[in-house]
Coordinates of C-alpha atoms and ligand atoms in Angstrom, one line a residue:
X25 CA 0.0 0.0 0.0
X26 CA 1.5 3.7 -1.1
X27 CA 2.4 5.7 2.1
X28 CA 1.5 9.2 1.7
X29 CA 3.9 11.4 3.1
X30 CA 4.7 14.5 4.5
X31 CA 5.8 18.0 1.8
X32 CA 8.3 19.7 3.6
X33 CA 10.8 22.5 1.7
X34 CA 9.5 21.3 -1.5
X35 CA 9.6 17.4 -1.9
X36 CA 7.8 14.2 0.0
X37 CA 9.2 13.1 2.8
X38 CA 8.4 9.9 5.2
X39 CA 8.5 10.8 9.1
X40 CA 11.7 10.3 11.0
X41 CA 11.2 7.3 12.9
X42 CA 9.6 5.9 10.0
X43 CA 6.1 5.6 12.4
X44 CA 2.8 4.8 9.9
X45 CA -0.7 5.2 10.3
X46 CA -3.5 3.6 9.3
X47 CA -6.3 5.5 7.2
X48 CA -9.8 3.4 7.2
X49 CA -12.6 3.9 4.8
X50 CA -15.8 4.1 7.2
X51 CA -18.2 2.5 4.9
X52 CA -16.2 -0.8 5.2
X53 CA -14.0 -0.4 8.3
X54 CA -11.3 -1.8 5.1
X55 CA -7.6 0.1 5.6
X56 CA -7.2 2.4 2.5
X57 CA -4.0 4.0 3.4
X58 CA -1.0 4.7 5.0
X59 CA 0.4 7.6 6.3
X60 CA 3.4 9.4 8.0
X61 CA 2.5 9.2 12.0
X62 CA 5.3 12.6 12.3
X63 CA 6.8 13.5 15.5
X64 CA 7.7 16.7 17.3
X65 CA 11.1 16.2 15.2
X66 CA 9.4 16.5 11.7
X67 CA 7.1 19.4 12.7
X68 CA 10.0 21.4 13.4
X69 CA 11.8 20.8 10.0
X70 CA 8.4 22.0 8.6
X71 CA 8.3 25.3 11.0
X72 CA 11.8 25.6 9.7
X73 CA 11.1 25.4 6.4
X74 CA 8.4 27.7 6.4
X75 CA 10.4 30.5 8.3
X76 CA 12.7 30.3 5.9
X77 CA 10.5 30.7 3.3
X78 CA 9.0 33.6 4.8
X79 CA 11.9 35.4 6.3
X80 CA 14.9 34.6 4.0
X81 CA 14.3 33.5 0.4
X82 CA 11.3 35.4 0.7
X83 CA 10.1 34.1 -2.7
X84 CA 6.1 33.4 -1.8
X85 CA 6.1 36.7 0.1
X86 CA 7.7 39.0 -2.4
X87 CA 5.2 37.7 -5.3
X88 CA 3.5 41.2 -6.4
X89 CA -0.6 40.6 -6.1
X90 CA -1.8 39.7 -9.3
X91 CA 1.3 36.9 -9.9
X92 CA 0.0 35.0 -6.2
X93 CA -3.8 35.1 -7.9
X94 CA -2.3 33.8 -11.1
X95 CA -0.8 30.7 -9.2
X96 CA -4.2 30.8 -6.9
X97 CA -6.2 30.2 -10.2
X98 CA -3.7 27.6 -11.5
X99 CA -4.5 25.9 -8.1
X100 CA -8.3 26.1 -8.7
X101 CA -7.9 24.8 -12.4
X102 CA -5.8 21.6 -11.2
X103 CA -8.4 21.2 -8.9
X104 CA -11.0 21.9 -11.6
X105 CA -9.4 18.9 -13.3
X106 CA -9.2 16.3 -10.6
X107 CA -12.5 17.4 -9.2
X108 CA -14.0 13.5 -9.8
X109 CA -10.9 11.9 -7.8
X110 CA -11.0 14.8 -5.3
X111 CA -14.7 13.9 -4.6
X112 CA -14.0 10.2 -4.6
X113 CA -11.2 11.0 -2.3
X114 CA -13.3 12.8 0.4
X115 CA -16.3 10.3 0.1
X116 CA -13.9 7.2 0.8
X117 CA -11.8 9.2 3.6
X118 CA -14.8 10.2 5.1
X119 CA -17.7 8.4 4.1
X120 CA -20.2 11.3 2.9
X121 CA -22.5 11.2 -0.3
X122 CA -20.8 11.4 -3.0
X123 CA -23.0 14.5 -4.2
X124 CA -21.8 16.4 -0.5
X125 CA -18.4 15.4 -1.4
X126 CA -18.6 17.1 -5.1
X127 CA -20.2 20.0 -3.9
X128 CA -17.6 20.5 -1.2
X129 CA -14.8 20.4 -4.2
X130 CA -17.1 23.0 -6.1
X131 CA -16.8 25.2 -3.0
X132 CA -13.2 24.6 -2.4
X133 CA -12.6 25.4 -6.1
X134 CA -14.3 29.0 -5.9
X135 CA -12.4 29.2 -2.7
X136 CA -9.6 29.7 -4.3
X137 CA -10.6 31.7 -7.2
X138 CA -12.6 34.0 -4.8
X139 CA -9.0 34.7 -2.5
X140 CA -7.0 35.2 -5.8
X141 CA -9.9 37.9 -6.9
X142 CA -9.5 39.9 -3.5
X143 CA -5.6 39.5 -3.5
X144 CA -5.9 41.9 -6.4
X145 CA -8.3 44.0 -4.9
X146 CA -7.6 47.6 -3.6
X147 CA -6.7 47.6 0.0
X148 CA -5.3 50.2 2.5
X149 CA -6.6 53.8 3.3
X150 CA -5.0 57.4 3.0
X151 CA -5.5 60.1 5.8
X152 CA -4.0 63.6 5.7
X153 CA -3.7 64.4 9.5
X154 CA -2.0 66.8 11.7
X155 CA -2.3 66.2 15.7
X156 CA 0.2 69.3 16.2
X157 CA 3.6 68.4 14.8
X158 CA 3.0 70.0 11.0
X159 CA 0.7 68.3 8.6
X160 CA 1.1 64.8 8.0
X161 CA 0.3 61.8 5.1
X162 CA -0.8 58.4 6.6
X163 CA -1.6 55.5 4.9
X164 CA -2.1 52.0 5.8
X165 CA -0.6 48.5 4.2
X166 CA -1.7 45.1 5.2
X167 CA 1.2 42.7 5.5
X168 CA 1.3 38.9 5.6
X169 CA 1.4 37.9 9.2
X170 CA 4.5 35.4 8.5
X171 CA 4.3 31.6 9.4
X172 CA 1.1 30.3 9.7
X173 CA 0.1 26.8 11.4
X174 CA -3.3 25.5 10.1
X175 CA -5.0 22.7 12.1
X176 CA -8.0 21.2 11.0
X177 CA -10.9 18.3 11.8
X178 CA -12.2 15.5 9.6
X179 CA -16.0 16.6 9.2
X180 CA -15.2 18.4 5.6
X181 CA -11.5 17.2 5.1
X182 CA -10.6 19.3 1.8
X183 CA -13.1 22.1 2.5
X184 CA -11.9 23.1 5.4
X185 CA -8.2 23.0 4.4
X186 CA -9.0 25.0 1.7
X187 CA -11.4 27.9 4.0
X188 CA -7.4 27.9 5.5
X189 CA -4.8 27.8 2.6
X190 CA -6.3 29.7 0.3
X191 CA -6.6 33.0 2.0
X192 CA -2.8 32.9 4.1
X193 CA -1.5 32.0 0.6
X194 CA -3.3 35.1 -0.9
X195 CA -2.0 37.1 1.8
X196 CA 1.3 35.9 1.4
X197 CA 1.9 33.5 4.1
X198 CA 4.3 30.5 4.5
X199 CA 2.3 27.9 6.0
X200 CA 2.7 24.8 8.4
X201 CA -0.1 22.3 7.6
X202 CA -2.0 19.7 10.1
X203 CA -5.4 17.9 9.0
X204 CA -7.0 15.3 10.9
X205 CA -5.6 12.1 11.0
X206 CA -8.9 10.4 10.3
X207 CA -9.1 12.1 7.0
X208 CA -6.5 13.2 5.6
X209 CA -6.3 12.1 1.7
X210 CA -7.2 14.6 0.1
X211 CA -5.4 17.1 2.0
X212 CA -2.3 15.2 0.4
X213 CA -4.0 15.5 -3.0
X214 CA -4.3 19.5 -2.7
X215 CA -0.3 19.7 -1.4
X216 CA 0.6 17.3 -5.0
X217 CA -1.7 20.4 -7.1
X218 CA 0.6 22.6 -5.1
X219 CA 3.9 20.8 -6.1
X220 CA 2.8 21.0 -10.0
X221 CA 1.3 24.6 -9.7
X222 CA 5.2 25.4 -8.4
X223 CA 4.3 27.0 -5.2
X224 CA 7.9 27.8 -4.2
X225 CA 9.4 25.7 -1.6
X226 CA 8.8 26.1 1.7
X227 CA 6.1 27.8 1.5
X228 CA 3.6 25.1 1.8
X229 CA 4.7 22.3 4.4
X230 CA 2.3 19.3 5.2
X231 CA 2.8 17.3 8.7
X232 CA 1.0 13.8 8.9
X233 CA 0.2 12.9 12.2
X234 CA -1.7 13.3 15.6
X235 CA -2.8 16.1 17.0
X236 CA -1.0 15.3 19.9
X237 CA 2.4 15.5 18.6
X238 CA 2.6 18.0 15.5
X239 CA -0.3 19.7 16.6
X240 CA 0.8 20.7 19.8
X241 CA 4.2 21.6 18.6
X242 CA 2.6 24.0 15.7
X243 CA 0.7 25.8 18.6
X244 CA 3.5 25.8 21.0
X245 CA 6.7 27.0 19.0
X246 CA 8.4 30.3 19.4
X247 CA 8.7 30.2 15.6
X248 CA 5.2 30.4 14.4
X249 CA 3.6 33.5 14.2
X250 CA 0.0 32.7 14.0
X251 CA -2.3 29.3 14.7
X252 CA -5.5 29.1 12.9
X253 CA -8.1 25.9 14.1
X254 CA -11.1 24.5 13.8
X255 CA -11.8 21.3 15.7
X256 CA -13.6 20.7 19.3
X257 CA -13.6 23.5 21.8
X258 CA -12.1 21.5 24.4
X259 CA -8.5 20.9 21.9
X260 CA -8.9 24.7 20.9
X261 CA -8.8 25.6 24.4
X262 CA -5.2 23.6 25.0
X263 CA -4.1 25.6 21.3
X264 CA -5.1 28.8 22.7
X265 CA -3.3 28.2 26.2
X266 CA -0.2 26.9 24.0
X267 CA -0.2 29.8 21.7
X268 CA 0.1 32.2 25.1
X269 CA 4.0 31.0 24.9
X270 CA 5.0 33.7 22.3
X271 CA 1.4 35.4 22.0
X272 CA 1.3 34.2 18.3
X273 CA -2.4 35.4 16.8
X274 CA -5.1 32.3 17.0
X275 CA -8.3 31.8 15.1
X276 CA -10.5 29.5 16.3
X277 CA -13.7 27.8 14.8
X278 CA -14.6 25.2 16.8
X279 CA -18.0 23.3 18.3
X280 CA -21.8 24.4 18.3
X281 CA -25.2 23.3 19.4
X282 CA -27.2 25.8 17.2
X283 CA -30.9 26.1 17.6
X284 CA -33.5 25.9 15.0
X285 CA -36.7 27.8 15.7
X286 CA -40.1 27.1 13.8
X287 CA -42.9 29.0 14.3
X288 CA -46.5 27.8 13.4
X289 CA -46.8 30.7 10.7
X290 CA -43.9 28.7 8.5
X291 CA -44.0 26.9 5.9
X292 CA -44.8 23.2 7.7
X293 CA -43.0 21.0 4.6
X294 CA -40.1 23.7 3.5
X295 CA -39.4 24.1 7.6
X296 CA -39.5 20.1 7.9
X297 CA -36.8 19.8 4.6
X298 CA -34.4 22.4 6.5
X299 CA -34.7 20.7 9.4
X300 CA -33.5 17.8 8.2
X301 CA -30.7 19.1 6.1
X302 CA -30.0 21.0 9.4
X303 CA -29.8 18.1 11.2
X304 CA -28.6 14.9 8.8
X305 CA -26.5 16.5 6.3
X306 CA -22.9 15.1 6.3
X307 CA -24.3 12.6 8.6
X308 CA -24.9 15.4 11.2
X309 CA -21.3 16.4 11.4
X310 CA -21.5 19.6 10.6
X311 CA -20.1 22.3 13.4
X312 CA -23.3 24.7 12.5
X313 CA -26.0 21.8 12.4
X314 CA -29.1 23.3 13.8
X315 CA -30.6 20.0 15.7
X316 CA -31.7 21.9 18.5
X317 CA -34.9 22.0 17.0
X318 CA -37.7 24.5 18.9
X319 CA -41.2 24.2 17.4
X320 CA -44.0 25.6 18.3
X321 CA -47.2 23.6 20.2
X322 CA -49.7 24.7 17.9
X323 CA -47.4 22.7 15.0
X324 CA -45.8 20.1 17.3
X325 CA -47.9 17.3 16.2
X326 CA -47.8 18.1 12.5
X327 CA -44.2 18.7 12.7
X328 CA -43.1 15.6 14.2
X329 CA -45.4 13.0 12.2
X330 CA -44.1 14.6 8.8
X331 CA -40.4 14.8 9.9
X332 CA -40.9 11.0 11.1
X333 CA -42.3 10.1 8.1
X334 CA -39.5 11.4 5.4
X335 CA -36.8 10.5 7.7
X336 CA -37.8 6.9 7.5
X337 CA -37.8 7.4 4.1
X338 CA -34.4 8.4 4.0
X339 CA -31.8 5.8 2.3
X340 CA -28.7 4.4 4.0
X341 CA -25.6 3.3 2.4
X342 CA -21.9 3.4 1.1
X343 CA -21.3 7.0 0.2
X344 CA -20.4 6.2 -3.6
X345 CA -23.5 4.8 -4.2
X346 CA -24.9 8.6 -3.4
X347 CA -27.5 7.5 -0.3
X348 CA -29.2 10.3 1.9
X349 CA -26.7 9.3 4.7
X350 CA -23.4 7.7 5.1
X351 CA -21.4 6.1 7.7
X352 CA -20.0 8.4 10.3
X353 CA -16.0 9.3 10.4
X354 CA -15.1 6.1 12.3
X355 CA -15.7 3.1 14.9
X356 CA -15.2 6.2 17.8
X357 CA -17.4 8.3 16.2
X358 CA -20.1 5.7 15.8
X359 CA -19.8 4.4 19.8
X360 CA -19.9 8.1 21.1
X361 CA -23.6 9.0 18.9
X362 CA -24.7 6.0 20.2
X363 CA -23.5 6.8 24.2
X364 CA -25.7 10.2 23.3
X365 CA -28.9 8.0 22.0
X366 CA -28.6 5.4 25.3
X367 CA -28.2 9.2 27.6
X368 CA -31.1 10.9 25.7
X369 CA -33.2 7.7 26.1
X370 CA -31.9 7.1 30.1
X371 CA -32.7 11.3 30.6
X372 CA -36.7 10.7 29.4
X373 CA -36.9 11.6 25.9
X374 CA -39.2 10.2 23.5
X375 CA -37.3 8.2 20.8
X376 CA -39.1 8.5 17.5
X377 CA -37.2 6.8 15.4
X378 CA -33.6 5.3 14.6
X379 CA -31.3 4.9 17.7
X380 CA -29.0 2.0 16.6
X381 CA -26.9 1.0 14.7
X382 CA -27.3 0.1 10.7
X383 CA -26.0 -2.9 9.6
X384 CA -28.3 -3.8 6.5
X385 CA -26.1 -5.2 3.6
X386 CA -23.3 -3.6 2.5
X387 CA -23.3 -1.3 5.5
X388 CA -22.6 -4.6 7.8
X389 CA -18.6 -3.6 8.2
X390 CA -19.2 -0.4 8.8
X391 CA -19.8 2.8 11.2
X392 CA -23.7 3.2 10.2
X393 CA -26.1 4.9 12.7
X394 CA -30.4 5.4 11.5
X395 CA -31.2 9.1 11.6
X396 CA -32.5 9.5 15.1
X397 CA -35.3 11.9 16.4
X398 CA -36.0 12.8 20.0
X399 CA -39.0 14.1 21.0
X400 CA -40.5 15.7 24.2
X401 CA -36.9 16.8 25.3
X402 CA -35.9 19.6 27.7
X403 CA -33.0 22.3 28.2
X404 CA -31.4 20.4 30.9
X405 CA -30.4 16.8 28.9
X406 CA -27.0 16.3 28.2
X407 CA -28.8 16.1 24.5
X408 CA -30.0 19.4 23.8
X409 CA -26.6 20.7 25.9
X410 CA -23.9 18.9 24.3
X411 CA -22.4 19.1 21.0
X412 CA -23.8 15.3 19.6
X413 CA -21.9 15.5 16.1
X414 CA -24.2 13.0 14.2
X415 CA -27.3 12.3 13.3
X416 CA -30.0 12.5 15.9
X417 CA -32.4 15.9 16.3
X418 CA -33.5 17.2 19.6
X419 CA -37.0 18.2 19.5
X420 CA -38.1 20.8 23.0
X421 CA -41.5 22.1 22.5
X422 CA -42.5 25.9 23.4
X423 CA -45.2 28.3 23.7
X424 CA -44.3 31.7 23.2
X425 CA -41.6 33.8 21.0
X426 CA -39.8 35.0 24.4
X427 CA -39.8 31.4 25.5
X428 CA -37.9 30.4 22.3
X429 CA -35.3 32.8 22.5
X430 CA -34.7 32.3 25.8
X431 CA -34.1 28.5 25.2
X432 CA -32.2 29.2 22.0
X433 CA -29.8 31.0 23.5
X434 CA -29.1 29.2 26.8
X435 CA -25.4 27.4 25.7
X436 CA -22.6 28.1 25.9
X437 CA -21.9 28.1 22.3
X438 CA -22.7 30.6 19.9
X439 CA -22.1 29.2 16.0
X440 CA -25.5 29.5 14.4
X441 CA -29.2 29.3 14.1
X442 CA -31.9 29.2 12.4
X443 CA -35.3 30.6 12.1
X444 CA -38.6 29.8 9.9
X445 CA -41.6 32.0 9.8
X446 CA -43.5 33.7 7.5
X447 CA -43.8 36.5 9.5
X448 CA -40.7 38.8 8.4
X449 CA -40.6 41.1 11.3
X450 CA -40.6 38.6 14.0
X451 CA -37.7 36.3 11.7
X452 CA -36.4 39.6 12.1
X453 CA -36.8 40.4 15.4
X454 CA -35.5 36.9 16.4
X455 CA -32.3 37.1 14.5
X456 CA -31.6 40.0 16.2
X457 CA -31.7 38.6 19.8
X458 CA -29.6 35.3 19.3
X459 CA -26.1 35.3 20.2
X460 CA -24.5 33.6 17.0
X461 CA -22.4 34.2 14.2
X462 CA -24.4 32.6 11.5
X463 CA -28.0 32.8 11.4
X464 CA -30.6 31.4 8.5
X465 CA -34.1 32.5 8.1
X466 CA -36.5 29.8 6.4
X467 CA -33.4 27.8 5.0
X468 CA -30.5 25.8 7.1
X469 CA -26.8 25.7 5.9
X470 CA -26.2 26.9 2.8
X471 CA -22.6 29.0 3.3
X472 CA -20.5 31.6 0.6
X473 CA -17.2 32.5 0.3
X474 CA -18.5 35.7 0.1
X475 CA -20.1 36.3 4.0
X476 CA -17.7 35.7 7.0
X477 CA -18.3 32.4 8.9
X478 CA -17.3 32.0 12.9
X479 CA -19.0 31.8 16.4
X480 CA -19.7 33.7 19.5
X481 CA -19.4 32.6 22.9
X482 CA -17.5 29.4 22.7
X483 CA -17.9 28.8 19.1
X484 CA -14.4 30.3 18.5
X485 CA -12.1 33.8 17.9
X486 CA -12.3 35.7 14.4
X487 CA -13.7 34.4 11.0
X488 CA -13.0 32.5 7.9
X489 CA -14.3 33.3 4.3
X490 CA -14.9 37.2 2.9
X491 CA -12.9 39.8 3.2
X492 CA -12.6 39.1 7.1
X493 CA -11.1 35.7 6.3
X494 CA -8.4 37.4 4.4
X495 CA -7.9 40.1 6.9
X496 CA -7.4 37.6 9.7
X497 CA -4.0 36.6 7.9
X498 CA -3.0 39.8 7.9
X499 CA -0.9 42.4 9.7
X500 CA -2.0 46.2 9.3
X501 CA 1.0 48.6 9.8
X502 CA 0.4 52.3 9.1
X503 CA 2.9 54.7 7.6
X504 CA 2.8 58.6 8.1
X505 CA 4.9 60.7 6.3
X506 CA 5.7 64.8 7.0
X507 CA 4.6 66.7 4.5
X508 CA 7.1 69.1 5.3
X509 CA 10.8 68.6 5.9
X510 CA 13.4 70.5 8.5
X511 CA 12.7 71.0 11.9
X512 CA 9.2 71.7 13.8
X513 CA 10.3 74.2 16.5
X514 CA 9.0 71.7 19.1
X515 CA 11.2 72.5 21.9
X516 CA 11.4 76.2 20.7
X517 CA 8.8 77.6 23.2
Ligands
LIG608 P1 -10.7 17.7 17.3 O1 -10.7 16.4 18.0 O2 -10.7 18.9 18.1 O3 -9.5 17.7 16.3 C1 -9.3 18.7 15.4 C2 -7.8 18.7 14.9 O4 -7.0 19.1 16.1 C3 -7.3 17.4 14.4 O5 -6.4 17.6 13.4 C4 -6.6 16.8 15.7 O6 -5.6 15.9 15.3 C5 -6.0 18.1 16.2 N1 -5.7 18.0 17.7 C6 -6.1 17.1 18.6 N2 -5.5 17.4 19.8 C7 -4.7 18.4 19.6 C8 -3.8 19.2 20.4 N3 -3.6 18.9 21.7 N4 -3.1 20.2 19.9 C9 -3.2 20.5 18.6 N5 -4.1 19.9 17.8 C10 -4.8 18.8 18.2 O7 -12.0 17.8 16.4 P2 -12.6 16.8 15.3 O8 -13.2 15.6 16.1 O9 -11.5 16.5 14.3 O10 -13.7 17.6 14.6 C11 -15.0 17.8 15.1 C12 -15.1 19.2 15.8 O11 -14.8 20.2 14.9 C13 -16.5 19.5 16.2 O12 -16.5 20.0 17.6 C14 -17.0 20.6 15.2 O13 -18.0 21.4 15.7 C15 -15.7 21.3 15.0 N6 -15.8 22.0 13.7 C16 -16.0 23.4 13.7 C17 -16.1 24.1 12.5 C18 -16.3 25.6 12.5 O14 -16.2 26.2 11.5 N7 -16.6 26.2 13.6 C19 -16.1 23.4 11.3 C20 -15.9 22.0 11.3 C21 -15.8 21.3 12.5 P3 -5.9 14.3 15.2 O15 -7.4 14.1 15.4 O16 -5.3 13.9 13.9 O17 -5.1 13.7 16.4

């Protein structure tokens, strides 16, 4: 079996010690490759590498603007070209629909194409000021922040390596790269598009490995500037205390339990689809699923028997054969939904449907769970509180439009949220009063390069995507210049 290795200063290299790991398609629990398990050692070369990059040869850095989008949109046309094996890629790394999986290349494509339009973009501002000592000309230029260490989870492997790359490669970075060791392939695919765009070396370095090891040493070193990191809150917690050492910037995108509000005014079968995709897209892996679902007494009953009814109807299977739902990540994955169906069930909520384990067929081998509904649920179970990260909605009844709110926004996250009603004011005026980053009104999920993405509360620090994505890989320095030369006559009084 081909052992995918790590791209350090320009060429493929195995780890040190020569430590593998094992890469598992979820659909069959069948090995599908190996990689390099790095350690501390090999993570260092990388940071090296990088540092070079960005503070001697200089080469990615001193690129004028419109020659970094040129090799940006080289990158998205290789991509362009491998988009079938890309999607292939993510489906058997990860197990999602194949059609997820395609649509997550489309995205990551225009990700890059998007970043290489705003690299060319104007940028700074120009002040004429004087504050006493003659007139003055001030203007601002944003600056690459220097070396970069990306870290990033399995849910949307080449998505959210791209949401990184592309905009600290636009802004000039060199970058140190982690993904997730449960999903890493295609990750390895996008660093072989770099090697035949010619991305000059050193300024893209991959690390294979745990999170333990290269992970922790990315967020720890004195030689890396900034950390960027989306994962679980609890592991961006131990980067952020890491990254104290040398106060290198962090970004963080990290868990949610986002809330889904339906009012009786909606529209009962276009809120019952968004609910779903809210809740069983990507097998419910998604950090801004909205499975927290509030819904209003008046349309509980409707609600629940239609939702019931179409996500029985929903088909199971190996993602290639492009089912409504796929296996989750892995084995671990699997064990820890089904801990959070046995709690829900133990706490007194109403199972309505799934709650096991699917085995039918060719899903036998591997990590399957039934889309899962709980009804009947209140703000105090471990369900409705806790970040789940598969496929099981959390139904809690209410009354009033206060009561919603109220019950919406007691977590302590703060990623997203959704809201359906007919009633545009009170979508409106609901929007307004919940503490998130990214809210929906009579839809669930759908995301743009375009509009910034992050959380409030413990949902993370800064965004990703848009102009703000950009910005966060960026330094601003400002430069003022007197108008008039010779001396002032300061101390002349
Ligand atoms: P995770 O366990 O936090 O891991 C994320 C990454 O961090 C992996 O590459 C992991 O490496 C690495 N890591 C683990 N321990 C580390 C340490 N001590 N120091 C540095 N790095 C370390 O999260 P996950 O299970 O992969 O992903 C699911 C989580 O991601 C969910 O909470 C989800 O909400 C969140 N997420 C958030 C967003 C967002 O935009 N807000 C998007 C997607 C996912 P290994 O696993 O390889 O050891």
């Amino acid at each position: 079996m081909e052992l995918k290795k790590n791209y350090i200063d320009g060429a493929w290299a195995e780890s040190v010690t020569g430590r593998t790991q094992e890469v598992i398609n979820p659909a069959t629990g069948e090995i599908i490759a190996l990689t390099a398990d790095s350690s501390e050692e090999d993570t260092n070369r990388a940071i090296a590498s990088a540092k070079r990059s960005f503070y001697v040869t200089r080469e990615w850095r001193n690129l004028n603007g419109q020659a970094r989008a040129d090799m940006l949109l080289n990158i998205a046309a290789l991509m362009d070209q491998k988009r079938a094996l890309l999607a292939q890629t993510d489906t058997l790394d990860n197990g999602k629909p194949l059609r997820e999986a395609e649509g997550d290349v489309d995205d990551a494509i225009h990700c890059f194409r998007y970043y290489a339009g705003l690299v060319t973009a104007p940028s700074g501002v120009t002040y004429d000021v004087n504050d006493g000592f003659g007139p003055m000309h001030s203007y601002t230029v944003a600056e690459p922040v220097g070396v970069c260490g990306q870290i990033t989870p399995w849910n949307y492997p080449l998505l959210m390596s791209t949401w990184k790359l592309a905009p600290a490669l636009a802004a000039g970075n060199s970058v140190v790269f982690k993904p997730s060791s449960n999903c890493p392939l295609s990750t390895v695919m996008l660093f072989e598009i770099f090697h035949e765009a010619g991305m000059p070396a050193g300024s893209v370095n991959l690390v294979l490995g745990s999170g333990g090891a290269v992970g922790h040493t990315i967020a720890s070193s004195m030689d890396v500037d900034m950390v960027t990191f989306t994962g679980s809150t609890k592991v961006g917690q131990s980067i952020a205390a890491d990254a104290v050492k040398n106060l290198k910037k962090v970004g963080l995108e990290l868990g949610g339990k986002s809330p889904n509000i339906i009012f009786d005014d909606c529209d009962l079968d276009g809120a019952v689809e968004w609910a779903m995709i809210g809740t069983f897209f990507n097998q419910g892996q998604v950090c801004s699923a909205c499975a927290r679902i509030y819904v209003q007494d008046t349309i509980h009953d409707a609600f629940v028997e239609k939702l019931k009814a179409k996500t029985e109807a929903m088909t199971i299977g190996n993602g290639l054969s492009n089912p409504d739902i796929g296996p989750l990540v892995s084995k671990d994955q699997m064990e820890k939904v089904l801990g959070y169906v046995e709690k829900g069930k133990a706490e007194g909520a109403t199972l309505v449907t799934g709650g096991c384990r699917y085995t039918e067929g060719e899903c036998a081998g591997g990590f399957f769970v039934k889309p899962t509904i709980f009804d009947n649920c209140t703000q105090n179970m471990t369900i409705v509180r806790e970040e789940i990260f598969g496929p099981v909605a959390c139904i809690v009844p209410f009354h009033t439009e206060a009561e919603a709110v109220e019950m919406a926004n007691d977590t302590e996250y703060g990623l997203a949220g959704t809201v359906c009603t007919k009633d545009g004011a009170k979508a409106i005026r609901v929007m307004k009063e919940i503490r998130a980053g990214i809210l929906w009104i009579n839809c669930c999920q759908p995301t743009f390069n375009q509009a910034p993405w992050g959380g409030y509360k413990m949902s993370g620090i800064g965004r990703e995507l848009s102009v703000h994505g950009l910005e966060e890989y960026q330094e601003v320095k400002q430069v003022n210049i007197a108008l008039e030369t010779g001396p002032i006559g300061w101390y002349e009084h």
